[in-house]
Coordinates of C-alpha atoms in Angstrom, one line a residue:
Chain A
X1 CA 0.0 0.0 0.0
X2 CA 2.6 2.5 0.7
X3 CA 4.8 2.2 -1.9
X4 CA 2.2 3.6 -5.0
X5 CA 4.2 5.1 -7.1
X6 CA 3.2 9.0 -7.6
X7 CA 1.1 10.6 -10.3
X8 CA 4.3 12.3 -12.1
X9 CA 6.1 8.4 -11.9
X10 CA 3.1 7.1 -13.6
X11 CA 3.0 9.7 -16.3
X12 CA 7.3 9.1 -17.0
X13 CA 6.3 5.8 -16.9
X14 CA 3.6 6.0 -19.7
X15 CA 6.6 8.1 -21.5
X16 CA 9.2 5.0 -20.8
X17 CA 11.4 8.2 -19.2
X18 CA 11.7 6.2 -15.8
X19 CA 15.4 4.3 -15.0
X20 CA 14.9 0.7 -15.7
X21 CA 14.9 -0.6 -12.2
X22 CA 12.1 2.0 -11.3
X23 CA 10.1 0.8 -14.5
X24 CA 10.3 -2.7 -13.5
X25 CA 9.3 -1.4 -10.0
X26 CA 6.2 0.3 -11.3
X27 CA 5.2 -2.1 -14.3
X28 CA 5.1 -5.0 -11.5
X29 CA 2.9 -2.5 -9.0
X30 CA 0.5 -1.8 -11.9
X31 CA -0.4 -5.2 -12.7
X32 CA -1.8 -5.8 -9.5
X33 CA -3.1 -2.5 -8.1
X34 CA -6.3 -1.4 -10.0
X35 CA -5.5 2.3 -8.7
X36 CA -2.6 3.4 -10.2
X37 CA -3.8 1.4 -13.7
X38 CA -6.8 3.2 -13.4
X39 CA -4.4 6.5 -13.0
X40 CA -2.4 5.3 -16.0
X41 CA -5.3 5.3 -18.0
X42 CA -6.4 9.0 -17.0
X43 CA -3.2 10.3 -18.0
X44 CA -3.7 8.9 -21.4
X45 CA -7.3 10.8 -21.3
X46 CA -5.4 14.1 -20.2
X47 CA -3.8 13.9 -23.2
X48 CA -7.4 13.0 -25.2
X49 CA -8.9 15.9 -23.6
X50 CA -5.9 18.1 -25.3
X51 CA -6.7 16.6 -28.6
X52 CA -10.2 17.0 -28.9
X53 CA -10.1 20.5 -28.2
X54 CA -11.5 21.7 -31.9
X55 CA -8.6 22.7 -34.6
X56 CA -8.5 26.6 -34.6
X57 CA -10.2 27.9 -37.8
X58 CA -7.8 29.8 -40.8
X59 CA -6.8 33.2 -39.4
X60 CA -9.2 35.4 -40.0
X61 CA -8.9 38.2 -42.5
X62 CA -8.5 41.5 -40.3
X63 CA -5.4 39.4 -38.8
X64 CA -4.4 38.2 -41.7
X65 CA -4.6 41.8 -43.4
X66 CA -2.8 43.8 -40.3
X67 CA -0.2 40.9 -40.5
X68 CA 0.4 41.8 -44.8
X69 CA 0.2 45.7 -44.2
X70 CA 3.2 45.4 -41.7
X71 CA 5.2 43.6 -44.0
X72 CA 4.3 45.9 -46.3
X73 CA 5.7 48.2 -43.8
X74 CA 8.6 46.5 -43.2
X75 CA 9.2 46.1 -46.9
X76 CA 9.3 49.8 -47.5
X77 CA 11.1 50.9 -44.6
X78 CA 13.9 48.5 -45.9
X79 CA 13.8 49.6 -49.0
X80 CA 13.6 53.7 -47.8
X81 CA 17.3 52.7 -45.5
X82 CA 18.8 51.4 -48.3
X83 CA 18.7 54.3 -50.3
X84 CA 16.9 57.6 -48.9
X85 CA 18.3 57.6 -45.5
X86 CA 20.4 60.9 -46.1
X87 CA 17.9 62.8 -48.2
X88 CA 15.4 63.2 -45.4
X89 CA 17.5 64.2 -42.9
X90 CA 18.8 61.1 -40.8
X91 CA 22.5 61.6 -40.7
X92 CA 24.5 58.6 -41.3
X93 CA 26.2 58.9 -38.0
X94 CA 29.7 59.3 -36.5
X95 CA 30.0 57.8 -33.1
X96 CA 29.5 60.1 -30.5
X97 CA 31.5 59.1 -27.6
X98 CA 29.7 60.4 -24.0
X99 CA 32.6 63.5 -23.5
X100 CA 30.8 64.9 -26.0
X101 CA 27.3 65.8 -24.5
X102 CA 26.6 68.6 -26.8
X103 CA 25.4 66.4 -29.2
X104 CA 22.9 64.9 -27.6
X105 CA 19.5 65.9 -27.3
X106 CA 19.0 66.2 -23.8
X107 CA 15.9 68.6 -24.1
X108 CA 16.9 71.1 -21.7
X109 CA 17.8 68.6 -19.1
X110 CA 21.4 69.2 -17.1
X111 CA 23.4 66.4 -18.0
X112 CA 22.4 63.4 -15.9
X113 CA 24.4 61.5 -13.7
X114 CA 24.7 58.6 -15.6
X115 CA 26.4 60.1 -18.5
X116 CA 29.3 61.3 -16.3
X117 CA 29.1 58.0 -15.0
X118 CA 29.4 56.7 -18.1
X119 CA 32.1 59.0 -19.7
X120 CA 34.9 56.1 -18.5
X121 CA 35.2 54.8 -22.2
X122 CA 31.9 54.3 -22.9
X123 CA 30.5 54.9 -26.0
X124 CA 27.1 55.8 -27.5
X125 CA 25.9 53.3 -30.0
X126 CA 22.5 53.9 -31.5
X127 CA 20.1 54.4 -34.3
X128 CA 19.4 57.9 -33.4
X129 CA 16.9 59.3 -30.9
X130 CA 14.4 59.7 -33.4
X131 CA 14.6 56.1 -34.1
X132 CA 14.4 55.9 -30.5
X133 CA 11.6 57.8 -30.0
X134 CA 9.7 56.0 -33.0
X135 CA 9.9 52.8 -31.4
X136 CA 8.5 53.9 -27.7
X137 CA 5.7 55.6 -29.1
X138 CA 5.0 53.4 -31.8
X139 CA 4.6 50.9 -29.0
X140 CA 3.0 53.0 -27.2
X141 CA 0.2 52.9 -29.4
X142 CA -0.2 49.9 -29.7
X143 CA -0.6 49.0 -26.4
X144 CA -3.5 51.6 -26.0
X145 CA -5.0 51.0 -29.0
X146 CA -5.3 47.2 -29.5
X147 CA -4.3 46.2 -32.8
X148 CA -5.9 48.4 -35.1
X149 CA -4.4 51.6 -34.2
X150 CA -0.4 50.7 -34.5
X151 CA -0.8 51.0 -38.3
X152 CA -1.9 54.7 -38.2
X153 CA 1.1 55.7 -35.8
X154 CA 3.4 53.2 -37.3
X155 CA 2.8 55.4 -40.8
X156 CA 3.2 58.7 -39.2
X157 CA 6.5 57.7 -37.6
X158 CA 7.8 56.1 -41.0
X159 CA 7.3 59.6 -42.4
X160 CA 9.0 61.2 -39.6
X161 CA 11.6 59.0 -39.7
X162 CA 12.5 57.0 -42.8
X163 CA 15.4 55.6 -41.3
X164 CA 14.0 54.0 -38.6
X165 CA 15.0 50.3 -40.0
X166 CA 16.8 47.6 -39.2
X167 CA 19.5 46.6 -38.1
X168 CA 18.7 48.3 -35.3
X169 CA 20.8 49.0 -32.8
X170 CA 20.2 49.6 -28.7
X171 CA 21.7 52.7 -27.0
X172 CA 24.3 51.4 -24.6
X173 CA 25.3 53.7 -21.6
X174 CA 27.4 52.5 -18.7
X175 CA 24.9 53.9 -15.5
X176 CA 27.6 52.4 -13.1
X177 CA 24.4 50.9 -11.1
X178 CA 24.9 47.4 -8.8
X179 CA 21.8 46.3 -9.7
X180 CA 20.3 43.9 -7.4
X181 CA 17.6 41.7 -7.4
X182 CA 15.3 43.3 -4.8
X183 CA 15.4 46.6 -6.3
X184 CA 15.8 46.1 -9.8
X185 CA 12.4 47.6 -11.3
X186 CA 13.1 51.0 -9.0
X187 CA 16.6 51.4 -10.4
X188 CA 16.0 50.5 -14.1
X189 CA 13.1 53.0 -14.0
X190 CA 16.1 55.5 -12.5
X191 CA 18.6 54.7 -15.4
X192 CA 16.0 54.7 -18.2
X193 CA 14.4 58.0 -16.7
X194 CA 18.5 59.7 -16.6
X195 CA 18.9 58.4 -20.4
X196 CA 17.5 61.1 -22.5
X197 CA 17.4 59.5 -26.7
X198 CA 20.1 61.3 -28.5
X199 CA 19.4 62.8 -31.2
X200 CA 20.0 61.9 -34.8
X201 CA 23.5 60.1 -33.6
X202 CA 24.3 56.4 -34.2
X203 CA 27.6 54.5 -34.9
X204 CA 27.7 52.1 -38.0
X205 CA 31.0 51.3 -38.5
X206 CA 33.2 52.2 -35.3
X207 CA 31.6 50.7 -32.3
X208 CA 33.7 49.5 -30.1
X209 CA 34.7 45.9 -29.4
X210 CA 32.3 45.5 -26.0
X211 CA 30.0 47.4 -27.7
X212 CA 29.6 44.8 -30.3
X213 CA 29.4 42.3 -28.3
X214 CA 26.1 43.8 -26.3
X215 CA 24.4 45.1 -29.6
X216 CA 24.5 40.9 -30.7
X217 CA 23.2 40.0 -27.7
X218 CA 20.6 42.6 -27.2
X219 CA 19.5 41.5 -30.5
X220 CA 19.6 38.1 -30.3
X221 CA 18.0 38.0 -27.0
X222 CA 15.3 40.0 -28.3
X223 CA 14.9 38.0 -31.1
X224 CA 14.4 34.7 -28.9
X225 CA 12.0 36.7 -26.9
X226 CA 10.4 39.0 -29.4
X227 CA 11.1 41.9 -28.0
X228 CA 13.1 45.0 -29.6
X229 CA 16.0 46.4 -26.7
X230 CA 16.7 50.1 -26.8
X231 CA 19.0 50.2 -24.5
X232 CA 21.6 48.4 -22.4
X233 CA 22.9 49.4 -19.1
X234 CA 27.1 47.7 -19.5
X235 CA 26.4 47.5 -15.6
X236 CA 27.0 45.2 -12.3
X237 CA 24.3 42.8 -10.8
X238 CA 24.9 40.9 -7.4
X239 CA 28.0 43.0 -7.4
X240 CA 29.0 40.9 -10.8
X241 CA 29.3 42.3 -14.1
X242 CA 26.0 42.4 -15.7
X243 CA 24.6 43.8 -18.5
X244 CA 20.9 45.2 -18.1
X245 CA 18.3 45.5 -21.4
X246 CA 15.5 47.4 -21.4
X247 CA 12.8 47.0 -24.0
X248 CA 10.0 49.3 -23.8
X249 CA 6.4 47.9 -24.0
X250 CA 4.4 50.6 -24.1
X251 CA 3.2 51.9 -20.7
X252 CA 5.2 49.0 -19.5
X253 CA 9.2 48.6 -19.5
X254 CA 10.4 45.1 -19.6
X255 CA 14.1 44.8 -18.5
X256 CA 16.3 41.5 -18.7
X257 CA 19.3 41.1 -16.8
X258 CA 22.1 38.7 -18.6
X259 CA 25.2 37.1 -18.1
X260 CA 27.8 38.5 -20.2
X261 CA 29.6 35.5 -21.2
X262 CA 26.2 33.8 -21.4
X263 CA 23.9 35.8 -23.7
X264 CA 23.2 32.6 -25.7
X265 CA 22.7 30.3 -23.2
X266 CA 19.5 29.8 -21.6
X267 CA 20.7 30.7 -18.2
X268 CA 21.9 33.3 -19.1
X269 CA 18.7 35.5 -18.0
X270 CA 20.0 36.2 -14.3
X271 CA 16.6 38.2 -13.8
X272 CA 13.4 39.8 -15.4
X273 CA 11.9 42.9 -14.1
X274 CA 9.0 44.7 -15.7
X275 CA 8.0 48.3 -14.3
X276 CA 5.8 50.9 -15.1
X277 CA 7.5 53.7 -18.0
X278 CA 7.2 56.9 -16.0
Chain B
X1 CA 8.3 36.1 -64.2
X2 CA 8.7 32.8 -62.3
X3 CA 5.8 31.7 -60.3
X4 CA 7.1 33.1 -56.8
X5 CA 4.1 31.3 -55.1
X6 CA 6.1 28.2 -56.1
X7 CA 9.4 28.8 -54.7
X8 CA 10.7 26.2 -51.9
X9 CA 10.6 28.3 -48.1
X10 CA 14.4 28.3 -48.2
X11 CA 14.5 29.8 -51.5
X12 CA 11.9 33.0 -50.6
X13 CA 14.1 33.4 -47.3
X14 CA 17.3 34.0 -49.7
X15 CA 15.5 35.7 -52.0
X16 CA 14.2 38.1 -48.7
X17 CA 17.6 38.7 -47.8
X18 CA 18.4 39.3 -50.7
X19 CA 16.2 42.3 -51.3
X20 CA 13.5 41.0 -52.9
X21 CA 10.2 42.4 -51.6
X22 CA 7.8 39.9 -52.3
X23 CA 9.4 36.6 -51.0
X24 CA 8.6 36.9 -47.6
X25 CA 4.8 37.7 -47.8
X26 CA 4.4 35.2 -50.0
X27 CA 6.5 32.6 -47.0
X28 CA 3.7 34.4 -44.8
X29 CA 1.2 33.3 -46.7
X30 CA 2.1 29.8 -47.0
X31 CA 2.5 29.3 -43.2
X32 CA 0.4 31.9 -41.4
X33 CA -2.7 29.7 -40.8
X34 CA -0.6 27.0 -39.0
X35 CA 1.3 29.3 -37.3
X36 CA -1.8 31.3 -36.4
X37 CA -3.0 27.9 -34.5
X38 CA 0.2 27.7 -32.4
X39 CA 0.2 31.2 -31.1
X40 CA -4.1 31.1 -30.5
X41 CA -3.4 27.6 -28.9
X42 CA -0.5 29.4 -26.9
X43 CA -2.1 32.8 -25.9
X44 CA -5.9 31.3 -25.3
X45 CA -7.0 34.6 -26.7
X46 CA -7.3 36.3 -30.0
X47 CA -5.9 39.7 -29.7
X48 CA -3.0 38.2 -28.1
X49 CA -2.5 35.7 -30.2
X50 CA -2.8 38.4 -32.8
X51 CA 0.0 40.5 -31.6
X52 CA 2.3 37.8 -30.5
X53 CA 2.1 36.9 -34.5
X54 CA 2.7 40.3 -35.8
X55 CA 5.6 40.4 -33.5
X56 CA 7.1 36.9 -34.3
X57 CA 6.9 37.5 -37.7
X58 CA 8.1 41.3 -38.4
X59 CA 11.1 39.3 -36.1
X60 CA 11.3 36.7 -38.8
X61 CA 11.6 39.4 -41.7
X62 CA 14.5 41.1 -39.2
X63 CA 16.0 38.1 -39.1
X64 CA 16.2 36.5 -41.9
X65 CA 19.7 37.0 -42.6
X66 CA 20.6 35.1 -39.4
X67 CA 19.2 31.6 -40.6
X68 CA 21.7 29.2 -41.2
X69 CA 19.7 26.0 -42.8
X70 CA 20.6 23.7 -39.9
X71 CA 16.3 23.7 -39.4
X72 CA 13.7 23.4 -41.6
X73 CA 12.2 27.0 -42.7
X74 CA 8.8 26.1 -40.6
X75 CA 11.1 25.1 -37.8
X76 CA 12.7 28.3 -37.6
X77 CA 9.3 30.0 -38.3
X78 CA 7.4 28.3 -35.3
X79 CA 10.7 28.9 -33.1
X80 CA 10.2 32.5 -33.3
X81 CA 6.5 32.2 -33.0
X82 CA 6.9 30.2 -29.6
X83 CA 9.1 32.6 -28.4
X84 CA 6.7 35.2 -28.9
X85 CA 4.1 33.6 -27.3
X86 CA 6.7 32.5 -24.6
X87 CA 7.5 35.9 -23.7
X88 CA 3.9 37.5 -23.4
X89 CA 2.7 34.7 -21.8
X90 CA 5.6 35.1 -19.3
X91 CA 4.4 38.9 -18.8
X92 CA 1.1 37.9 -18.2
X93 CA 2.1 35.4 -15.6
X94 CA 4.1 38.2 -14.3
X95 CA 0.8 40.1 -13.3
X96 CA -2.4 38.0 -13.5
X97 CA -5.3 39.9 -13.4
X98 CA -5.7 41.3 -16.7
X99 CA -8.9 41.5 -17.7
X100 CA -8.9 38.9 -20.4
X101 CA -8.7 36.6 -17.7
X102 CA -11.5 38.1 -15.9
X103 CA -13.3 37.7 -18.6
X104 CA -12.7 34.3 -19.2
X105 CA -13.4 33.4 -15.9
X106 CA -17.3 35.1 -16.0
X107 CA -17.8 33.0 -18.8
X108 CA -16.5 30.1 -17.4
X109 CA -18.6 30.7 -14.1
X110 CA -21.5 31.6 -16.3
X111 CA -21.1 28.2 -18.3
X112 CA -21.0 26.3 -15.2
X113 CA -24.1 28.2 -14.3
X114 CA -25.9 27.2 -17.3
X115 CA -24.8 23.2 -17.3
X116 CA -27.2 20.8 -15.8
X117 CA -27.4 17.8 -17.4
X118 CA -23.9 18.1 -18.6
X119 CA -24.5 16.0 -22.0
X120 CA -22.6 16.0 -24.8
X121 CA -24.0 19.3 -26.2
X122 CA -22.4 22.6 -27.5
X123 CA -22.5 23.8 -23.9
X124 CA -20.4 21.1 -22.4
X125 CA -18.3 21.6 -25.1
X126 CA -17.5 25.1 -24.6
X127 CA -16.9 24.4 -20.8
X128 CA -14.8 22.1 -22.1
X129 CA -12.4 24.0 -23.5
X130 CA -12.6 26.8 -21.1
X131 CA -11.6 24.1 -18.7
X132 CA -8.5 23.3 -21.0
X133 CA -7.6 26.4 -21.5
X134 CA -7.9 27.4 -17.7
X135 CA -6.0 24.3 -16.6
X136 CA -3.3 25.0 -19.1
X137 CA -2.8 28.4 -17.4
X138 CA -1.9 27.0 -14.3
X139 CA 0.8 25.0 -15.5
X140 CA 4.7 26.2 -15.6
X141 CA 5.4 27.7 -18.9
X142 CA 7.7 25.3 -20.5
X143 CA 5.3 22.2 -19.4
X144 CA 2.7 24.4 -21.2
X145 CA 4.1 25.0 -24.0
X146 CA 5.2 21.5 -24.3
X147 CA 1.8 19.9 -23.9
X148 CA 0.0 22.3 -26.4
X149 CA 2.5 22.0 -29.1
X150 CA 2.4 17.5 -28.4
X151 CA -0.9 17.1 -27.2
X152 CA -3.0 20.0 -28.6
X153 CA -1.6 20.4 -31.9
X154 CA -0.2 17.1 -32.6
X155 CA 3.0 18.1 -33.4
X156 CA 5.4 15.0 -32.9
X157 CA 7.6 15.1 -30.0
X158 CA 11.0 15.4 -32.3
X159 CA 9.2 18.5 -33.8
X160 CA 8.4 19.7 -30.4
X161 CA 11.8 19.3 -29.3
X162 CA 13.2 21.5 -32.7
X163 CA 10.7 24.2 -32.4
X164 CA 11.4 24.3 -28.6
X165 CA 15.3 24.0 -29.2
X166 CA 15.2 20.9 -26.4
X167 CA 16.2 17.5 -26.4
X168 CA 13.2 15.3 -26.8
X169 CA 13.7 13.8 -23.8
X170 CA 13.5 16.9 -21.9
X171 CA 9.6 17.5 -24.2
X172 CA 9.1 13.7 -23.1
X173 CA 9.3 14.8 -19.4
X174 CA 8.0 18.6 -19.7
X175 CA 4.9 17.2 -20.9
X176 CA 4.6 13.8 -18.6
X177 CA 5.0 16.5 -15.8
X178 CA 2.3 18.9 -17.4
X179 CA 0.0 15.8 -17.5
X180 CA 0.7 14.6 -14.1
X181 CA -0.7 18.2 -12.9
X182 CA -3.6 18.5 -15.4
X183 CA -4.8 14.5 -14.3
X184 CA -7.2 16.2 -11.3
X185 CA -8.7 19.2 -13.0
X186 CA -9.3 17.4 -16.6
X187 CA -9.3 13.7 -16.2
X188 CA -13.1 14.1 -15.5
X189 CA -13.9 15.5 -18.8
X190 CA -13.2 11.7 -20.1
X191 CA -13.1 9.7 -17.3
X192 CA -16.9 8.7 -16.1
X193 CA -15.5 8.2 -12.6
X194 CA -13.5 10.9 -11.7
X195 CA -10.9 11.1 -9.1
X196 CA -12.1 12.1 -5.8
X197 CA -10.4 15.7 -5.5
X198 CA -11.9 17.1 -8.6
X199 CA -15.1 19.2 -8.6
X200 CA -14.8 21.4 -5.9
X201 CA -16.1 24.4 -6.9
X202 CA -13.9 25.9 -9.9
X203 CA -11.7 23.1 -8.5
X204 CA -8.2 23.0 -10.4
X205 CA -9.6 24.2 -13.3
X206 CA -9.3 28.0 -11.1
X207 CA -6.2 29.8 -12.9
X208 CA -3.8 31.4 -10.2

C-alpha cells in the first residue's frame, strides 16, 4: 500500500522516461493495483482531452490583413534605408562618444548622472533618438489601441523618420548601477528615466569591441524573446558584471538582466523585471 | 516572371535577404494559418495571439539574414512564433489579473451556471475547452508550451523538441510532468468516474 508510485512516476512511466529498475518497480505494482492502472489510464485521457479541443479555424482576415500591411511596412522601410536615409535628414552617424554631450539631445535637461558615469570609455551606439523615440511611441500605441491603431502611428512615424529600419541598434550607456535583485524595477526606471534619446546620432561602422558584443546579444536576445532592446545598461548585478536591457512595452518597460559571457545560453537570464515607464 | 508562389521556403528566405520584396509575404502566406493555431493555442486569446504573430513575424523578416539551414524554414518560423508567445505569456504570468482573464473566468462561471445535465452538447463543449484552456494556465510555462505543441496540436515530440530547441527527452518529461498536474482538474472531462479531488467548486480548473 505504501509504496504507490506518484502521479508524475506514472506519467514518466507511460513516456518510458523512468530508469529501468524503477520501471520494472512500477510495471510489477500496476499489474496488481487497479489504482494506479486506473491512473495510468487517466493520463492517457489528459492527453485525449488536449486533442479533442477543436482545430483553430484559418486566421481570419482582419489578422491576416494587419499581418500583410506590416510587412508591407517593413518592406518599405527596408527599401527607404537602403537608399533615402540621407535625403530626409537622418544623418548617417559618427560615433558620438559620451565627453561629447553637446550632441545629444537632452531637451533642456542638465546632464544626468549617468552620463558622467558613463564618460569612463563608454560609447554611444545607437540608431538615433528619433529612431528611439519612433519605437517607444509606436509601441505606445499599440498597447492603447489594441491592434488596429499601430498601423496609423506606425505610418506617421515612417514619415517622420525614414530611417527608422533595421538593423537596429540599442543605445548602450554605462549607468555604473549594482543592480540587485530586490530593487531592480526602482533602479531600471532610474537609469531609463537619466537616459535622454540622443538625437540623430548612431555609430555604423566604429563601435567598439564591447560594444559589439552587447548590440548581438541585445538582438539576439530579443529575437528569442520577441522583443526590440533600446538600451543596455554595461552594468554590475549581485556585485557581478552584468549587462541590463530594457525594452520598452508601451506603458510598460520590460528589463532582462544577462550574463555577459552567457547571452546565448538559456541561463543566461540572471533576472526579469518589468515596471511601469514613468 | 517565375511563379514566386512556387518557390521552396528556403528559397523565398534567400530571396528576402536578398532584397526581394515579395518573398517573404508570399512565405507568410504559406505558413500563417498553421502558425496562427500555435500562437491562439499558446495565448488562449485572439488579440494576443494576434500580436504575439505580428511580432514573431516582423522578427522573422529582421531576421532572416541570421538563418543558417541547420532547421527546416517552418522550424525556424514556429521557433520565433513560440518565443513570442513564450515571452507575453511570461508577462502575463508576471501580473495575473488582466482583464482577459476576468473575462474568461465570468464566462466560465456563467457556463458552469448554465450546465445541468452536462450532456454532450455545445454547452459542455465550450466548458470544455474553457476548462483546457484554464488548466493549461496554471501550468509552468515550459510544461505548457510543451503539452499544447504534443498534445493539442499534434505536433510529434522530435518537432516539439526542434521548435522548442530541447532535447526530446527533456519535451518527453515537460509534458509527462504537465500531464501529471492536469490529471485532477481534466481527467473528469473523459473519465466517467473521476478522481475524488476534482469538482470542488472551480476546483483546479481555477487559474492562479
Amino acid at each position: 500500500m505504501t509504496s504507490h508510485p506518484d502521479v508524475e512516476a506514472l506519467a514518466f512511466f507511460a513516456e518510458e522516461l523512468l530508469e529501468p529498475d524503477e520501471e520494472r518497480t512500477v510495471a510489477h505494482h500496476i499489474e496488481t493495483c487497479a489504482l494506479c492502472a486506473a491512473t495510468l489510464d487517466e493520463l492517457t485521457a489528459v492527453s485525449g482531452v488536449l486533442a479533442d479541443v477543436p482545430p483553430v479555424p484559418p486566421m481570419p482576415q482582419d489578422v491576416a490583413d494587419l499581418l500583410d500591411r506590416r510587412i508591407d511596412e517593413a518592406v518599405r522601410e527596408r527599401a527607404g534605408s537602403d537608399d533615402t536615409a540621407t535625403e530626409t535628414g537622418g544623418p548617417v552617424a559618427p560615433v558620438v562618444p559620451f565627453t561629447r554631450p553637446k550632441k545629444r539631445g537632452f531637451n533642456g535637461m542638465n546632464l544626468p548622472r549617468l552620463m558622467m558615469l558613463a564618460a569612463a570609455g563608454a560609447v554611444v551606439v545607437g540608431g538615433g533618438g528619433a529612431v528611439l523615440n519612433a519605437v517607444m511611441s509606436t509601441q505606445q500605441e499599440s498597447a492603447v489601441g489594441g491592434s488596429a491603431a499601430p498601423l496609423l502611428q506606425e505610418e506617421q512615424a515612417e514619415e517622420a523618420v525614414p530611417d527608422a529600419a533595421q538593423p537596429y541598434k540599442p543605445e548602450i550607456v554605462g549607468s555604473g548601477t549594482d543592480y540587485t535583485s530586490k530593487d531592480l524595477a526602482d533602479q531600471a526606471a532610474d537609469v531609463l528615466d537619466a537616459t535622454v534619446p540622443e538625437s540623430g546620432y548612431g555609430a555604423e561602422e566604429e563601435a567598439q569591441d564591447g560594444s559589439i558584443l552587447i548590440e548581438e546579444c541585445a538582438v539576439s536576445l530579443g529575437e528569442r524573446l520577441g522583443v526590440r532592446f533600446t538600451l543596455v545598461d554595461d552594468a554590475r548585478f549581485e556585485g557581478a558584471p552584468a549587462w541590463v536591457l530594457f525594452a520598452p512595452m508601451g506603458d510598460t518597460t520590460e528589463v532582462y538582466v544577462v550574463d555577459p559571457a552567457g547571452c546565448e545560453s538559456p541561463d543566461g537570464v540572471l533576472e526579469q523585471e518589468t515596471f511601469t515607464t514613468r | 516572371m517565375d511563379a514566386v508562389q512556387e518557390l521552396p521556403d528556403r528559397e523565398l528566405l534567400t530571396r528576402h535577404t536578398q532584397g526581394d520584396d515579395q518573398a517573404f509575404a508570399v512565405l507568410v502566406r504559406r505558413h500563417r494559418d498553421r502558425l496562427w493555431a500555435v500562437a491562439v493555442r499558446m495565448m488562449g486569446d485572439r488579440e494576443e495571439a494576434s500580436d504575439a504573430l505580428q511580432d514573431a513575424f516582423l522578427s522573422a523578416f529582421r531576421s532572416a539574414d541570421r538563418f543558417r539551414g541547420e532547421s527546416q524554414v517552418t522550424t525556424w518560423l514556429h521557433r520565433i512564433v513560440v518565443n513570442a508567445c513564450h515571452d507575453r505569456l511570461r508577462r502575463r504570468k508576471a501580473r495575473p489579473s488582466t482583464p482577459t482573464e476576468d473575462d474568461t473566468l465570468d464566462v466560465l462561471s456563467n457556463d458552469r451556471l448554465g450546465r445541468v445535465g452536462g450532456g454532450p452538447d455545445h454547452a459542455s463543449q465550450t466548458e470544455a475547452r474553457l476548462d483546457v484552456h484554464a488548466a493549461l494556465e496554471t501550468l509552468p510555462l515550459d510544461q505548457r508550451m510543451a503539452l499544447t505543441l504534443v498534445d493539442m496540436l499534434g505536433y510529434r515530440v522530435e518537432e516539439a523538441a526542434q521548435i522548442l530547441d530541447v532535447a526530446t527527452g527533456t519535451v518527453k518529461s515537460r509534458c509527462a510532468r504537465g500531464r501529471a498536474k492536469l490529471l485532477p482538474s481534466l481527467a473528469h472531462l473523459r473519465n466517467p468516474h473521476p478522481p475524488r479531488d476534482v469538482t470542488t467548486g472551480r476546483g483546479g480548473a481555477n487559474p492562479s
